[in-house]
Amino acid sequence: MTWRPTIAALAGLCLAVSATTLPAGAAAAEPVSAHAALAGPPGAPPGVCPTGASYGSPLPASTLTAPRIQGGFTFLEGPVWVADGGYLLMSDMAGGTGPYNVQPSTIRRFTPPATFDTFIANSGSNGLALSADGQQLVAATHDQRNVSAYQLSDRARSTVAPNYQGRAFNSPNDVAVRSDGVVYFTDPNFQRGNRPDQMSGRTSVFRVSGGQVSLVDDRLRQPNGISLSPDGSTLYVGAYSENKIYKYAVQPDGSVGARSVFVNYIGGPDGGTIDCAGNVYWTSGGDSLVHVYSPTGTQLGTIRSGSSGTTNVAFGGPDRQTLFVTSGRWGDSGLYSVRLNVPGYPY
């Protein structure tokens, strides 16, 4: 949003990232799976969506309300479900500080039914996802203007994408990880603060593959949430300042092709997620709703959580059919949840 200060017991292999920040122009090794065959479709996180399953309507009703679990946070974003521990992680961003007005961020942990604690202090994070093996937290980190990974076991931080051609990103916002470890992320300027613009006024989408950072699209105005279809063939990106969700054709090697409009959106698209039937869930700060679309772009319904500032969503719980929603006004952001009919992505 423009005003934001913005599994797993999974089969797969480790995210190969450098243990230290890399020199300018370099990128850490890509999170790559060494398994020749990986259970589940290529776009979905490993082990989350069974191949060949069929599903009915994802929503119990066309209009739903998600009850609040707890509020009182500053500004929640980027929920991600970690099935190994049975908990949800979220970024909690505070107001900008220091000479560059950079927003601090803390990763909070929610363990059902009602326990909240601090998982990583000073994380500098916004959007979160999991590595292909479920052992690392891949984070859009605006504090260092890069994409990072945090080892879940000891919280050690490493670098996934340090820069693009030696130039600092604006403020990476959200991430999606393909089952083979290819990382896609958005780079608006919401959390850049007073730091110099090294992207020549452009806000973009990037990909990390084979250890290299490449440009997907630099024609979007404030790209925000980002998600992959379960079959790995479509990348969805919400352009906040255009009120559009775009979709891109994705090739088997992870490269991205033609762009088209998925839906014309009202209210500024923020974060999103996907269920195992390919339905798309996208949040809106403007109307505080989660808008639910079929894979063809037909609106299926809405989910309300709070009265303002809905920011992001993720599926979780033992069967991954609980949709967690981060939402609320600045200074009283909260976590909400609602039960749905179809399992989905943990981020």
Short mmCIF file of C-alpha atoms in Angstrom, two decimals:
data_model
loop_
_atom_site.label_atom_id
_atom_site.label_comp_id
_atom_site.label_asym_id
_atom_site.label_seq_id
_atom_site.Cartn_x
_atom_site.Cartn_y
_atom_site.Cartn_z
CA MET A 1 0.00 0.00 0.00
CA THR A 2 1.21 3.49 -0.72
CA TRP A 3 1.16 4.63 2.89
CA ARG A 4 2.74 1.58 4.46
CA PRO A 5 5.82 2.40 6.46
CA THR A 6 5.66 -1.66 2.48
CA ILE A 7 5.24 -25.95 5.10
CA ALA A 8 6.84 -27.10 5.89
CA ALA A 9 7.32 -30.61 5.97
CA LEU A 10 7.98 -30.25 2.33
CA ALA A 11 9.87 -32.42 -0.07
CA GLY A 12 12.62 -30.60 -1.85
CA LEU A 13 16.10 -29.40 -1.33
CA CYS A 14 17.96 -26.59 0.25
CA LEU A 15 17.88 -23.04 -0.92
CA ALA A 16 21.44 -22.43 -2.05
CA VAL A 17 22.26 -18.94 -0.89
CA SER A 18 25.46 -17.29 0.19
CA ALA A 19 26.11 -17.13 3.90
CA THR A 20 27.30 -13.57 3.52
CA THR A 21 26.37 -10.56 1.46
CA LEU A 22 27.90 -10.83 -1.99
CA PRO A 23 29.91 -8.23 -3.88
CA ALA A 24 28.11 -5.69 -6.03
CA GLY A 25 26.75 -7.19 -9.23
CA ALA A 26 26.79 -10.73 -7.88
CA ALA A 27 23.88 -12.89 -6.83
CA ALA A 28 23.73 -15.83 -4.48
CA ALA A 29 23.26 -19.29 -5.84
CA GLU A 30 19.64 -19.95 -6.73
CA PRO A 31 17.51 -22.15 -4.49
CA VAL A 32 17.56 -25.28 -6.62
CA SER A 33 16.13 -28.72 -6.04
CA ALA A 34 18.34 -31.72 -6.70
CA HIS A 35 15.41 -34.11 -6.93
CA ALA A 36 14.71 -35.25 -10.46
CA ALA A 37 11.02 -35.54 -9.61
CA LEU A 38 9.16 -33.49 -7.02
CA ALA A 39 5.70 -34.36 -5.72
CA GLY A 40 3.07 -31.87 -6.82
CA PRO A 41 2.76 -29.40 -9.68
CA PRO A 42 5.78 -27.28 -10.68
CA GLY A 43 4.46 -23.90 -9.55
CA ALA A 44 3.11 -24.84 -6.14
CA PRO A 45 5.32 -25.24 -3.08
CA PRO A 46 6.45 -28.88 -2.87
CA GLY A 47 3.99 -31.20 -1.20
CA VAL A 48 1.22 -28.61 -0.89
CA CYS A 49 -1.04 -29.35 -3.87
CA PRO A 50 -1.47 -32.98 -4.94
CA THR A 51 -1.27 -33.62 -8.66
CA GLY A 52 -4.56 -34.54 -10.32
CA ALA A 53 -6.86 -33.57 -7.44
CA SER A 54 -10.23 -32.02 -8.29
CA TYR A 55 -12.02 -29.35 -6.27
CA GLY A 56 -15.40 -27.68 -6.02
CA SER A 57 -16.23 -24.11 -5.10
CA PRO A 58 -13.53 -22.62 -2.87
CA LEU A 59 -15.89 -20.41 -0.84
CA PRO A 60 -18.67 -21.56 1.51
CA ALA A 61 -20.56 -18.38 0.49
CA SER A 62 -19.96 -15.55 -1.96
CA THR A 63 -19.54 -13.07 0.90
CA LEU A 64 -17.58 -14.09 3.99
CA THR A 65 -16.22 -12.41 7.09
CA ALA A 66 -12.93 -13.49 8.69
CA PRO A 67 -12.98 -13.17 12.51
CA ARG A 68 -10.09 -11.40 14.21
CA ILE A 69 -7.59 -13.48 16.14
CA GLN A 70 -5.59 -10.63 17.64
CA GLY A 71 -4.86 -6.96 16.94
CA GLY A 72 -2.65 -4.26 18.36
CA PHE A 73 0.27 -4.72 15.95
CA THR A 74 1.75 -1.80 14.03
CA PHE A 75 1.45 -2.96 10.42
CA LEU A 76 1.31 -6.66 9.56
CA GLU A 77 2.36 -8.06 6.19
CA GLY A 78 3.63 -11.18 4.43
CA PRO A 79 2.04 -14.09 6.36
CA VAL A 80 3.58 -17.52 5.72
CA TRP A 81 2.58 -20.87 7.25
CA VAL A 82 5.35 -23.21 8.46
CA ALA A 83 3.87 -26.69 8.70
CA ASP A 84 6.89 -28.29 10.39
CA GLY A 85 6.26 -26.20 13.50
CA GLY A 86 2.57 -25.54 13.00
CA TYR A 87 2.92 -21.77 13.13
CA LEU A 88 2.44 -18.62 11.06
CA LEU A 89 5.10 -15.94 10.53
CA MET A 90 4.36 -12.30 9.67
CA SER A 91 6.31 -9.09 9.18
CA ASP A 92 5.33 -6.26 11.53
CA MET A 93 6.60 -2.92 10.19
CA ALA A 94 7.03 0.23 12.24
CA GLY A 95 7.41 3.90 11.30
CA GLY A 96 10.53 5.12 9.54
CA THR A 97 13.56 6.04 11.63
CA GLY A 98 17.08 7.43 11.16
CA PRO A 99 18.43 9.84 8.57
CA TYR A 100 17.02 7.80 5.68
CA ASN A 101 13.60 7.23 7.26
CA VAL A 102 13.83 3.45 6.85
CA GLN A 103 11.11 1.39 8.50
CA PRO A 104 12.17 -1.24 11.04
CA SER A 105 10.48 -4.61 10.83
CA THR A 106 10.06 -7.58 13.15
CA ILE A 107 8.93 -11.08 12.23
CA ARG A 108 6.18 -12.18 14.60
CA ARG A 109 5.09 -15.78 15.15
CA PHE A 110 1.54 -16.97 15.74
CA THR A 111 1.13 -20.49 17.12
CA PRO A 112 -2.53 -21.53 17.21
CA PRO A 113 -4.75 -21.14 19.00
CA ALA A 114 -3.58 -17.90 20.62
CA THR A 115 0.18 -17.59 21.20
CA PHE A 116 2.16 -14.69 19.70
CA ASP A 117 5.87 -14.05 20.10
CA THR A 118 8.86 -12.49 18.33
CA PHE A 119 10.57 -14.84 15.88
CA ILE A 120 13.19 -12.50 14.35
CA ALA A 121 13.84 -9.00 15.66
CA ASN A 122 15.15 -6.35 13.25
CA SER A 123 14.33 -8.53 10.23
CA GLY A 124 13.89 -5.59 7.83
CA SER A 125 11.26 -7.65 6.00
CA ASN A 126 7.99 -7.20 4.17
CA GLY A 127 6.69 -10.13 2.04
CA LEU A 128 7.70 -13.66 3.08
CA ALA A 129 7.78 -17.09 1.44
CA LEU A 130 9.49 -20.44 2.01
CA SER A 131 12.40 -22.03 0.23
CA ALA A 132 11.74 -25.14 -1.84
CA ASP A 133 12.79 -27.40 1.05
CA GLY A 134 10.79 -25.44 3.62
CA GLN A 135 13.90 -24.84 5.76
CA GLN A 136 14.46 -21.16 4.98
CA LEU A 137 12.31 -18.07 5.00
CA VAL A 138 12.74 -16.07 1.79
CA ALA A 139 12.13 -12.41 2.59
CA ALA A 140 11.74 -9.18 0.66
CA THR A 141 14.01 -7.07 2.86
CA HIS A 142 13.78 -3.31 2.49
CA ASP A 143 16.32 -2.60 5.24
CA GLN A 144 19.17 -3.69 2.93
CA ARG A 145 17.20 -3.16 -0.30
CA ASN A 146 17.63 -6.80 -1.28
CA VAL A 147 16.06 -10.26 -1.01
CA SER A 148 17.27 -12.33 1.92
CA ALA A 149 16.83 -15.79 3.38
CA TYR A 150 16.56 -16.65 7.08
CA GLN A 151 17.37 -20.17 8.22
CA LEU A 152 14.39 -21.30 10.29
CA SER A 153 16.55 -23.40 12.59
CA ASP A 154 18.86 -20.64 13.82
CA ARG A 155 17.56 -17.43 12.13
CA ALA A 156 20.89 -16.95 10.29
CA ARG A 157 20.52 -14.45 7.44
CA SER A 158 21.94 -14.78 3.95
CA THR A 159 21.48 -12.99 0.63
CA VAL A 160 19.42 -14.25 -2.31
CA ALA A 161 19.42 -11.15 -4.56
CA PRO A 162 21.84 -8.36 -3.56
CA ASN A 163 21.25 -5.93 -6.43
CA TYR A 164 20.57 -5.68 -10.15
CA GLN A 165 23.63 -5.00 -12.31
CA GLY A 166 25.32 -3.36 -9.33
CA ARG A 167 22.41 -1.02 -8.58
CA ALA A 168 20.44 -1.20 -5.35
CA PHE A 169 16.79 -2.16 -5.60
CA ASN A 170 14.17 0.31 -4.44
CA SER A 171 12.58 -1.68 -1.59
CA PRO A 172 11.70 -5.32 -2.38
CA ASN A 173 8.11 -5.91 -1.34
CA ASP A 174 6.86 -9.44 -2.00
CA VAL A 175 8.26 -12.80 -3.13
CA ALA A 176 7.11 -16.05 -4.75
CA VAL A 177 9.20 -19.22 -4.94
CA ARG A 178 8.67 -21.90 -7.59
CA SER A 179 8.96 -25.55 -6.55
CA ASP A 180 12.38 -25.78 -8.25
CA GLY A 181 13.60 -22.73 -6.29
CA VAL A 182 13.30 -19.95 -8.87
CA VAL A 183 12.46 -16.74 -6.99
CA TYR A 184 10.27 -13.91 -8.32
CA PHE A 185 9.90 -10.61 -6.46
CA THR A 186 8.45 -7.13 -6.78
CA ASP A 187 10.34 -3.88 -6.23
CA PRO A 188 8.16 -0.80 -5.68
CA ASN A 189 9.56 2.17 -3.74
CA PHE A 190 7.21 2.13 -0.72
CA GLN A 191 9.97 1.51 1.85
CA ARG A 192 12.90 3.19 0.10
CA GLY A 193 12.63 6.15 2.44
CA ASN A 194 15.12 8.93 1.74
CA ARG A 195 17.73 6.66 0.18
CA PRO A 196 18.85 7.51 -3.36
CA ASP A 197 16.95 6.07 -6.32
CA GLN A 198 19.27 3.74 -8.24
CA MET A 199 16.53 2.35 -10.50
CA SER A 200 16.06 5.50 -12.60
CA GLY A 201 12.51 6.03 -11.38
CA ARG A 202 11.34 2.53 -12.39
CA THR A 203 9.51 0.05 -10.20
CA SER A 204 9.91 -3.51 -11.41
CA VAL A 205 9.53 -7.26 -11.15
CA PHE A 206 12.65 -9.46 -11.02
CA ARG A 207 13.57 -13.14 -11.15
CA VAL A 208 16.46 -15.02 -9.51
CA SER A 209 17.45 -18.11 -11.46
CA GLY A 210 20.74 -19.96 -11.80
CA GLY A 211 22.34 -17.51 -9.40
CA GLN A 212 21.51 -14.54 -11.61
CA VAL A 213 19.07 -11.68 -11.12
CA SER A 214 17.16 -10.80 -14.28
CA LEU A 215 14.51 -8.23 -15.09
CA VAL A 216 10.95 -9.46 -15.71
CA ASP A 217 9.18 -6.12 -16.24
CA ASP A 218 10.04 -2.48 -15.46
CA ARG A 219 6.87 -0.97 -16.95
CA LEU A 220 4.63 -1.42 -13.90
CA ARG A 221 3.65 1.36 -11.53
CA GLN A 222 4.30 0.12 -8.01
CA PRO A 223 4.16 -3.68 -8.42
CA ASN A 224 3.10 -5.19 -5.13
CA GLY A 225 1.84 -8.74 -4.47
CA ILE A 226 3.15 -11.64 -6.57
CA SER A 227 1.99 -15.28 -6.91
CA LEU A 228 2.39 -18.34 -9.16
CA SER A 229 -0.29 -20.65 -10.52
CA PRO A 230 -0.08 -24.28 -9.31
CA ASP A 231 0.97 -25.55 -12.75
CA GLY A 232 3.76 -22.97 -12.84
CA SER A 233 2.60 -21.52 -16.14
CA THR A 234 1.30 -18.15 -14.92
CA LEU A 235 2.83 -15.43 -12.76
CA TYR A 236 0.39 -12.92 -11.23
CA VAL A 237 1.50 -9.42 -10.18
CA GLY A 238 -0.66 -6.71 -8.63
CA ALA A 239 0.22 -3.21 -9.86
CA TYR A 240 -0.93 -1.08 -6.95
CA SER A 241 -0.89 2.29 -8.69
CA GLU A 242 -2.64 0.96 -11.80
CA ASN A 243 -5.48 -0.92 -10.05
CA LYS A 244 -4.69 -3.97 -12.15
CA ILE A 245 -3.56 -7.52 -11.62
CA TYR A 246 -1.40 -8.65 -14.51
CA LYS A 247 -0.54 -12.17 -15.55
CA TYR A 248 2.56 -13.38 -17.36
CA ALA A 249 3.20 -16.59 -19.25
CA VAL A 250 5.99 -18.57 -17.55
CA GLN A 251 8.18 -20.96 -19.51
CA PRO A 252 9.37 -24.31 -18.11
CA ASP A 253 12.83 -22.85 -17.44
CA GLY A 254 11.28 -20.08 -15.33
CA SER A 255 11.70 -17.30 -17.87
CA VAL A 256 8.72 -14.98 -18.27
CA GLY A 257 6.92 -14.13 -21.50
CA ALA A 258 3.97 -12.04 -22.55
CA ARG A 259 2.00 -9.88 -20.11
CA SER A 260 -1.78 -9.37 -20.14
CA VAL A 261 -4.40 -7.98 -17.77
CA PHE A 262 -5.88 -10.62 -15.47
CA VAL A 263 -8.41 -8.30 -13.80
CA ASN A 264 -9.06 -4.58 -13.60
CA TYR A 265 -9.09 -4.09 -9.87
CA ILE A 266 -10.61 -1.50 -7.55
CA GLY A 267 -8.91 -0.35 -4.38
CA GLY A 268 -5.22 -0.93 -4.97
CA PRO A 269 -4.14 -4.59 -5.16
CA ASP A 270 -1.82 -5.54 -2.31
CA GLY A 271 -0.69 -9.09 -1.45
CA GLY A 272 -2.16 -12.28 -2.86
CA THR A 273 -2.09 -16.05 -2.76
CA ILE A 274 -3.38 -19.04 -4.78
CA ASP A 275 -5.30 -22.16 -3.86
CA CYS A 276 -4.69 -25.63 -5.26
CA ALA A 277 -7.47 -25.23 -7.83
CA GLY A 278 -5.69 -22.17 -9.21
CA ASN A 279 -8.15 -19.65 -7.75
CA VAL A 280 -6.58 -16.27 -7.01
CA TYR A 281 -7.01 -14.41 -3.69
CA TRP A 282 -5.98 -10.74 -3.70
CA THR A 283 -6.18 -8.19 -0.92
CA SER A 284 -7.17 -4.56 -1.20
CA GLY A 285 -6.30 -1.79 1.23
CA GLY A 286 -8.90 0.48 -0.29
CA ASP A 287 -11.99 -1.60 0.50
CA SER A 288 -10.47 -3.96 3.11
CA LEU A 289 -11.54 -7.04 1.17
CA VAL A 290 -9.92 -10.19 -0.13
CA HIS A 291 -11.18 -10.55 -3.72
CA VAL A 292 -11.40 -14.15 -4.96
CA TYR A 293 -11.13 -14.93 -8.68
CA SER A 294 -11.27 -18.09 -10.75
CA PRO A 295 -8.23 -18.85 -12.96
CA THR A 296 -10.11 -17.18 -15.84
CA GLY A 297 -10.57 -13.93 -13.90
CA THR A 298 -14.23 -14.37 -12.91
CA GLN A 299 -14.89 -12.95 -9.45
CA LEU A 300 -16.15 -15.69 -7.14
CA GLY A 301 -16.69 -13.66 -3.99
CA THR A 302 -15.10 -11.54 -1.28
CA ILE A 303 -13.81 -11.99 2.26
CA ARG A 304 -13.95 -9.08 4.70
CA SER A 305 -11.47 -8.65 7.53
CA GLY A 306 -11.50 -5.49 9.61
CA SER A 307 -12.46 -2.06 8.37
CA SER A 308 -9.27 -0.85 6.69
CA GLY A 309 -5.86 -1.76 5.35
CA THR A 310 -6.11 -5.42 4.28
CA THR A 311 -2.56 -6.28 3.20
CA ASN A 312 -1.90 -9.97 2.58
CA VAL A 313 -3.10 -13.58 2.82
CA ALA A 314 -1.78 -17.13 3.23
CA PHE A 315 -3.27 -20.59 3.66
CA GLY A 316 -2.36 -22.63 6.72
CA GLY A 317 -3.50 -25.03 9.38
CA PRO A 318 -3.04 -28.82 9.34
CA ASP A 319 -5.03 -29.20 6.10
CA ARG A 320 -4.04 -25.79 4.65
CA GLN A 321 -7.71 -24.78 4.34
CA THR A 322 -7.55 -21.89 6.80
CA LEU A 323 -6.99 -18.55 5.10
CA PHE A 324 -5.03 -16.16 7.30
CA VAL A 325 -5.44 -12.44 6.56
CA THR A 326 -3.38 -9.49 7.78
CA SER A 327 -5.48 -6.36 8.03
CA GLY A 328 -6.21 -3.21 10.03
CA ARG A 329 -5.42 0.43 10.44
CA TRP A 330 -1.92 1.67 11.20
CA GLY A 331 -1.12 0.99 14.87
CA ASP A 332 -3.90 -1.58 15.26
CA SER A 333 -3.12 -4.10 12.55
CA GLY A 334 -4.44 -7.57 13.20
CA LEU A 335 -4.48 -11.20 12.15
CA TYR A 336 -7.76 -12.74 10.92
CA SER A 337 -8.71 -16.21 9.68
CA VAL A 338 -11.53 -18.05 7.92
CA ARG A 339 -12.10 -21.67 6.88
CA LEU A 340 -12.40 -22.35 3.13
CA ASN A 341 -13.18 -25.40 0.98
CA VAL A 342 -9.92 -25.75 -0.98
CA PRO A 343 -6.35 -25.96 0.36
CA GLY A 344 -3.83 -23.41 -0.81
CA TYR A 345 -0.36 -21.96 -0.74
CA PRO A 346 1.29 -21.25 2.61
CA TYR A 347 2.27 -17.72 1.44
#
